[in-house]
C-alpha cells in the first residue's frame, strides 16, 4: 500500500498516510488539528514555507491551475 504525504492548510502539519491508490485523493483529516482542509503533496515538486505551498504542483492530482474544486488548496 503506497505512502502518501499530505499537508494541512489550517495548521501546516505535514503527515503521511498509508492508503490504497483509489483512496489517494480522498480528503484526509489532519492528524494534528483534525481539519479536512488538507491536500496530498507530490513530494518531489512541492515546496512548503511556513506552512504555505509556494511552488510546484500542489494539492490533488486534478489541480492544474489556480482553482481546484477537488481539494480546495488553491484560491
Ligand atoms: Zn491541521
mmCIF file with all atom_site columns, C-alpha atoms and ligand atoms in Angstrom:
data_model
loop_
_atom_site.group_PDB
_atom_site.id
_atom_site.type_symbol
_atom_site.label_atom_id
_atom_site.label_alt_id
_atom_site.label_comp_id
_atom_site.label_asym_id
_atom_site.label_entity_id
_atom_site.label_seq_id
_atom_site.pdbx_PDB_ins_code
_atom_site.Cartn_x
_atom_site.Cartn_y
_atom_site.Cartn_z
_atom_site.occupancy
_atom_site.B_iso_or_equiv
_atom_site.pdbx_formal_charge
_atom_site.auth_seq_id
_atom_site.auth_comp_id
_atom_site.auth_asym_id
_atom_site.auth_atom_id
_atom_site.pdbx_PDB_model_num
ATOM   1  C  CA  . UNK A 1 1  ? 0.000   0.000  0.000   1.00 0.00 ? 1  UNK A CA  1
ATOM   2  C  CA  . UNK A 1 2  ? 1.571   3.316  -1.019  1.00 0.00 ? 2  UNK A CA  1
ATOM   3  C  CA  . UNK A 1 3  ? 2.537   6.009  1.436   1.00 0.00 ? 3  UNK A CA  1
ATOM   4  C  CA  . UNK A 1 4  ? 1.130   9.425  0.666   1.00 0.00 ? 4  UNK A CA  1
ATOM   5  C  CA  . UNK A 1 5  ? 2.112   12.768 2.125   1.00 0.00 ? 5  UNK A CA  1
ATOM   6  C  CA  . UNK A 1 6  ? -0.470  15.386 2.996   1.00 0.00 ? 6  UNK A CA  1
ATOM   7  C  CA  . UNK A 1 7  ? -0.337  18.999 4.082   1.00 0.00 ? 7  UNK A CA  1
ATOM   8  C  CA  . UNK A 1 8  ? -2.868  20.647 6.364   1.00 0.00 ? 8  UNK A CA  1
ATOM   9  C  CA  . UNK A 1 9  ? -3.820  24.093 5.124   1.00 0.00 ? 9  UNK A CA  1
ATOM   10 C  CA  . UNK A 1 10 ? -5.011  25.206 8.530   1.00 0.00 ? 10 UNK A CA  1
ATOM   11 C  CA  . UNK A 1 11 ? -2.065  24.374 10.774  1.00 0.00 ? 11 UNK A CA  1
ATOM   12 C  CA  . UNK A 1 12 ? 0.651   23.493 8.268   1.00 0.00 ? 12 UNK A CA  1
ATOM   13 C  CA  . UNK A 1 13 ? 1.088   19.996 9.604   1.00 0.00 ? 13 UNK A CA  1
ATOM   14 C  CA  . UNK A 1 14 ? 2.609   17.543 7.187   1.00 0.00 ? 14 UNK A CA  1
ATOM   15 C  CA  . UNK A 1 15 ? 1.604   13.959 7.694   1.00 0.00 ? 15 UNK A CA  1
ATOM   16 C  CA  . UNK A 1 16 ? 1.773   10.676 5.910   1.00 0.00 ? 16 UNK A CA  1
ATOM   17 C  CA  . UNK A 1 17 ? -0.873  8.074  5.388   1.00 0.00 ? 17 UNK A CA  1
ATOM   18 C  CA  . UNK A 1 18 ? -0.835  4.590  4.018   1.00 0.00 ? 18 UNK A CA  1
ATOM   19 C  CA  . UNK A 1 19 ? -3.751  4.390  1.655   1.00 0.00 ? 19 UNK A CA  1
ATOM   20 C  CA  . UNK A 1 20 ? -4.926  2.420  -1.298  1.00 0.00 ? 20 UNK A CA  1
ATOM   21 C  CA  . UNK A 1 21 ? -4.379  4.018  -4.671  1.00 0.00 ? 21 UNK A CA  1
ATOM   22 C  CA  . UNK A 1 22 ? -8.117  4.557  -5.080  1.00 0.00 ? 22 UNK A CA  1
ATOM   23 C  CA  . UNK A 1 23 ? -8.162  6.482  -1.790  1.00 0.00 ? 23 UNK A CA  1
ATOM   24 C  CA  . UNK A 1 24 ? -5.202  8.726  -2.509  1.00 0.00 ? 24 UNK A CA  1
ATOM   25 C  CA  . UNK A 1 25 ? -7.210  11.789 -3.428  1.00 0.00 ? 25 UNK A CA  1
ATOM   26 C  CA  . UNK A 1 26 ? -9.887  11.436 -0.818  1.00 0.00 ? 26 UNK A CA  1
ATOM   27 C  CA  . UNK A 1 27 ? -9.869  14.030 1.956   1.00 0.00 ? 27 UNK A CA  1
ATOM   28 C  CA  . UNK A 1 28 ? -7.537  13.119 4.773   1.00 0.00 ? 28 UNK A CA  1
ATOM   29 C  CA  . UNK A 1 29 ? -8.177  14.673 8.172   1.00 0.00 ? 29 UNK A CA  1
ATOM   30 C  CA  . UNK A 1 30 ? -5.179  16.405 9.716   1.00 0.00 ? 30 UNK A CA  1
ATOM   31 C  CA  . UNK A 1 31 ? -3.526  14.293 12.375  1.00 0.00 ? 31 UNK A CA  1
ATOM   32 C  CA  . UNK A 1 32 ? -2.816  17.381 14.465  1.00 0.00 ? 32 UNK A CA  1
ATOM   33 C  CA  . UNK A 1 33 ? -5.910  19.583 14.313  1.00 0.00 ? 33 UNK A CA  1
ATOM   34 C  CA  . UNK A 1 34 ? -8.442  17.361 12.585  1.00 0.00 ? 34 UNK A CA  1
ATOM   35 C  CA  . UNK A 1 35 ? -9.020  19.816 9.758   1.00 0.00 ? 35 UNK A CA  1
ATOM   36 C  CA  . UNK A 1 36 ? -10.233 18.447 6.476   1.00 0.00 ? 36 UNK A CA  1
ATOM   37 C  CA  . UNK A 1 37 ? -8.609  21.279 4.555   1.00 0.00 ? 37 UNK A CA  1
ATOM   38 C  CA  . UNK A 1 38 ? -5.727  19.108 3.530   1.00 0.00 ? 38 UNK A CA  1
ATOM   39 C  CA  . UNK A 1 39 ? -4.182  18.209 0.238   1.00 0.00 ? 39 UNK A CA  1
ATOM   40 C  CA  . UNK A 1 40 ? -1.914  15.495 -0.994  1.00 0.00 ? 40 UNK A CA  1
ATOM   41 C  CA  . UNK A 1 41 ? 1.627   16.542 -1.679  1.00 0.00 ? 41 UNK A CA  1
ATOM   42 C  CA  . UNK A 1 42 ? 3.679   15.442 -4.616  1.00 0.00 ? 42 UNK A CA  1
ATOM   43 C  CA  . UNK A 1 43 ? 6.863   15.328 -2.640  1.00 0.00 ? 43 UNK A CA  1
ATOM   44 C  CA  . UNK A 1 44 ? 9.422   15.794 -5.363  1.00 0.00 ? 44 UNK A CA  1
ATOM   45 C  CA  . UNK A 1 45 ? 7.936   19.054 -6.569  1.00 0.00 ? 45 UNK A CA  1
ATOM   46 C  CA  . UNK A 1 46 ? 6.147   20.650 -3.691  1.00 0.00 ? 46 UNK A CA  1
ATOM   47 C  CA  . UNK A 1 47 ? 7.919   23.375 -1.786  1.00 0.00 ? 47 UNK A CA  1
ATOM   48 C  CA  . UNK A 1 48 ? 6.470   24.431 1.520   1.00 0.00 ? 48 UNK A CA  1
ATOM   49 C  CA  . UNK A 1 49 ? 7.415   27.503 3.500   1.00 0.00 ? 49 UNK A CA  1
ATOM   50 C  CA  . UNK A 1 50 ? 5.804   28.480 6.780   1.00 0.00 ? 50 UNK A CA  1
ATOM   51 C  CA  . UNK A 1 51 ? 3.047   26.041 6.098   1.00 0.00 ? 51 UNK A CA  1
ATOM   52 C  CA  . UNK A 1 52 ? 2.183   27.570 2.758   1.00 0.00 ? 52 UNK A CA  1
ATOM   53 C  CA  . UNK A 1 53 ? 2.733   25.943 -0.553  1.00 0.00 ? 53 UNK A CA  1
ATOM   54 C  CA  . UNK A 1 54 ? 4.926   28.262 -2.576  1.00 0.00 ? 54 UNK A CA  1
ATOM   55 C  CA  . UNK A 1 55 ? 5.942   26.282 -5.624  1.00 0.00 ? 55 UNK A CA  1
ATOM   56 C  CA  . UNK A 1 56 ? 5.258   23.233 -7.632  1.00 0.00 ? 56 UNK A CA  1
ATOM   57 C  CA  . UNK A 1 57 ? 2.134   21.230 -8.262  1.00 0.00 ? 57 UNK A CA  1
ATOM   58 C  CA  . UNK A 1 58 ? 0.135   21.120 -5.091  1.00 0.00 ? 58 UNK A CA  1
ATOM   59 C  CA  . UNK A 1 59 ? -2.917  19.537 -3.678  1.00 0.00 ? 59 UNK A CA  1
ATOM   60 C  CA  . UNK A 1 60 ? -4.639  16.813 -5.554  1.00 0.00 ? 60 UNK A CA  1
ATOM   61 C  CA  . UNK A 1 61 ? -3.776  15.398 -8.916  1.00 0.00 ? 61 UNK A CA  1
ATOM   62 C  CA  . UNK A 1 62 ? -6.562  17.372 -10.576 1.00 0.00 ? 62 UNK A CA  1
ATOM   63 C  CA  . UNK A 1 63 ? -5.069  20.696 -9.546  1.00 0.00 ? 63 UNK A CA  1
ATOM   64 C  CA  . UNK A 1 64 ? -3.866  22.245 -12.758 1.00 0.00 ? 64 UNK A CA  1
ATOM   65 C  CA  . UNK A 1 65 ? -4.326  25.967 -12.303 1.00 0.00 ? 65 UNK A CA  1
ATOM   66 C  CA  . UNK A 1 66 ? -5.347  28.383 -9.584  1.00 0.00 ? 66 UNK A CA  1
ATOM   67 C  CA  . UNK A 1 67 ? -8.501  26.683 -8.527  1.00 0.00 ? 67 UNK A CA  1
ATOM   68 C  CA  . UNK A 1 68 ? -9.367  23.132 -7.778  1.00 0.00 ? 68 UNK A CA  1
ATOM   69 C  CA  . UNK A 1 69 ? -12.775 22.075 -6.660  1.00 0.00 ? 69 UNK A CA  1
ATOM   70 C  CA  . UNK A 1 70 ? -11.349 18.718 -5.737  1.00 0.00 ? 70 UNK A CA  1
ATOM   71 C  CA  . UNK A 1 71 ? -9.144  19.685 -2.843  1.00 0.00 ? 71 UNK A CA  1
ATOM   72 C  CA  . UNK A 1 72 ? -9.679  23.417 -2.278  1.00 0.00 ? 72 UNK A CA  1
ATOM   73 C  CA  . UNK A 1 73 ? -5.973  24.053 -1.835  1.00 0.00 ? 73 UNK A CA  1
ATOM   74 C  CA  . UNK A 1 74 ? -5.980  26.933 -4.286  1.00 0.00 ? 74 UNK A CA  1
ATOM   75 C  CA  . UNK A 1 75 ? -7.906  30.154 -4.153  1.00 0.00 ? 75 UNK A CA  1
HETATM 76 ZN ZN1 . LIG B 2 .  ? -4.069  20.694 10.801  1.00 0.00 ? 1  LIG B ZN1 1
#
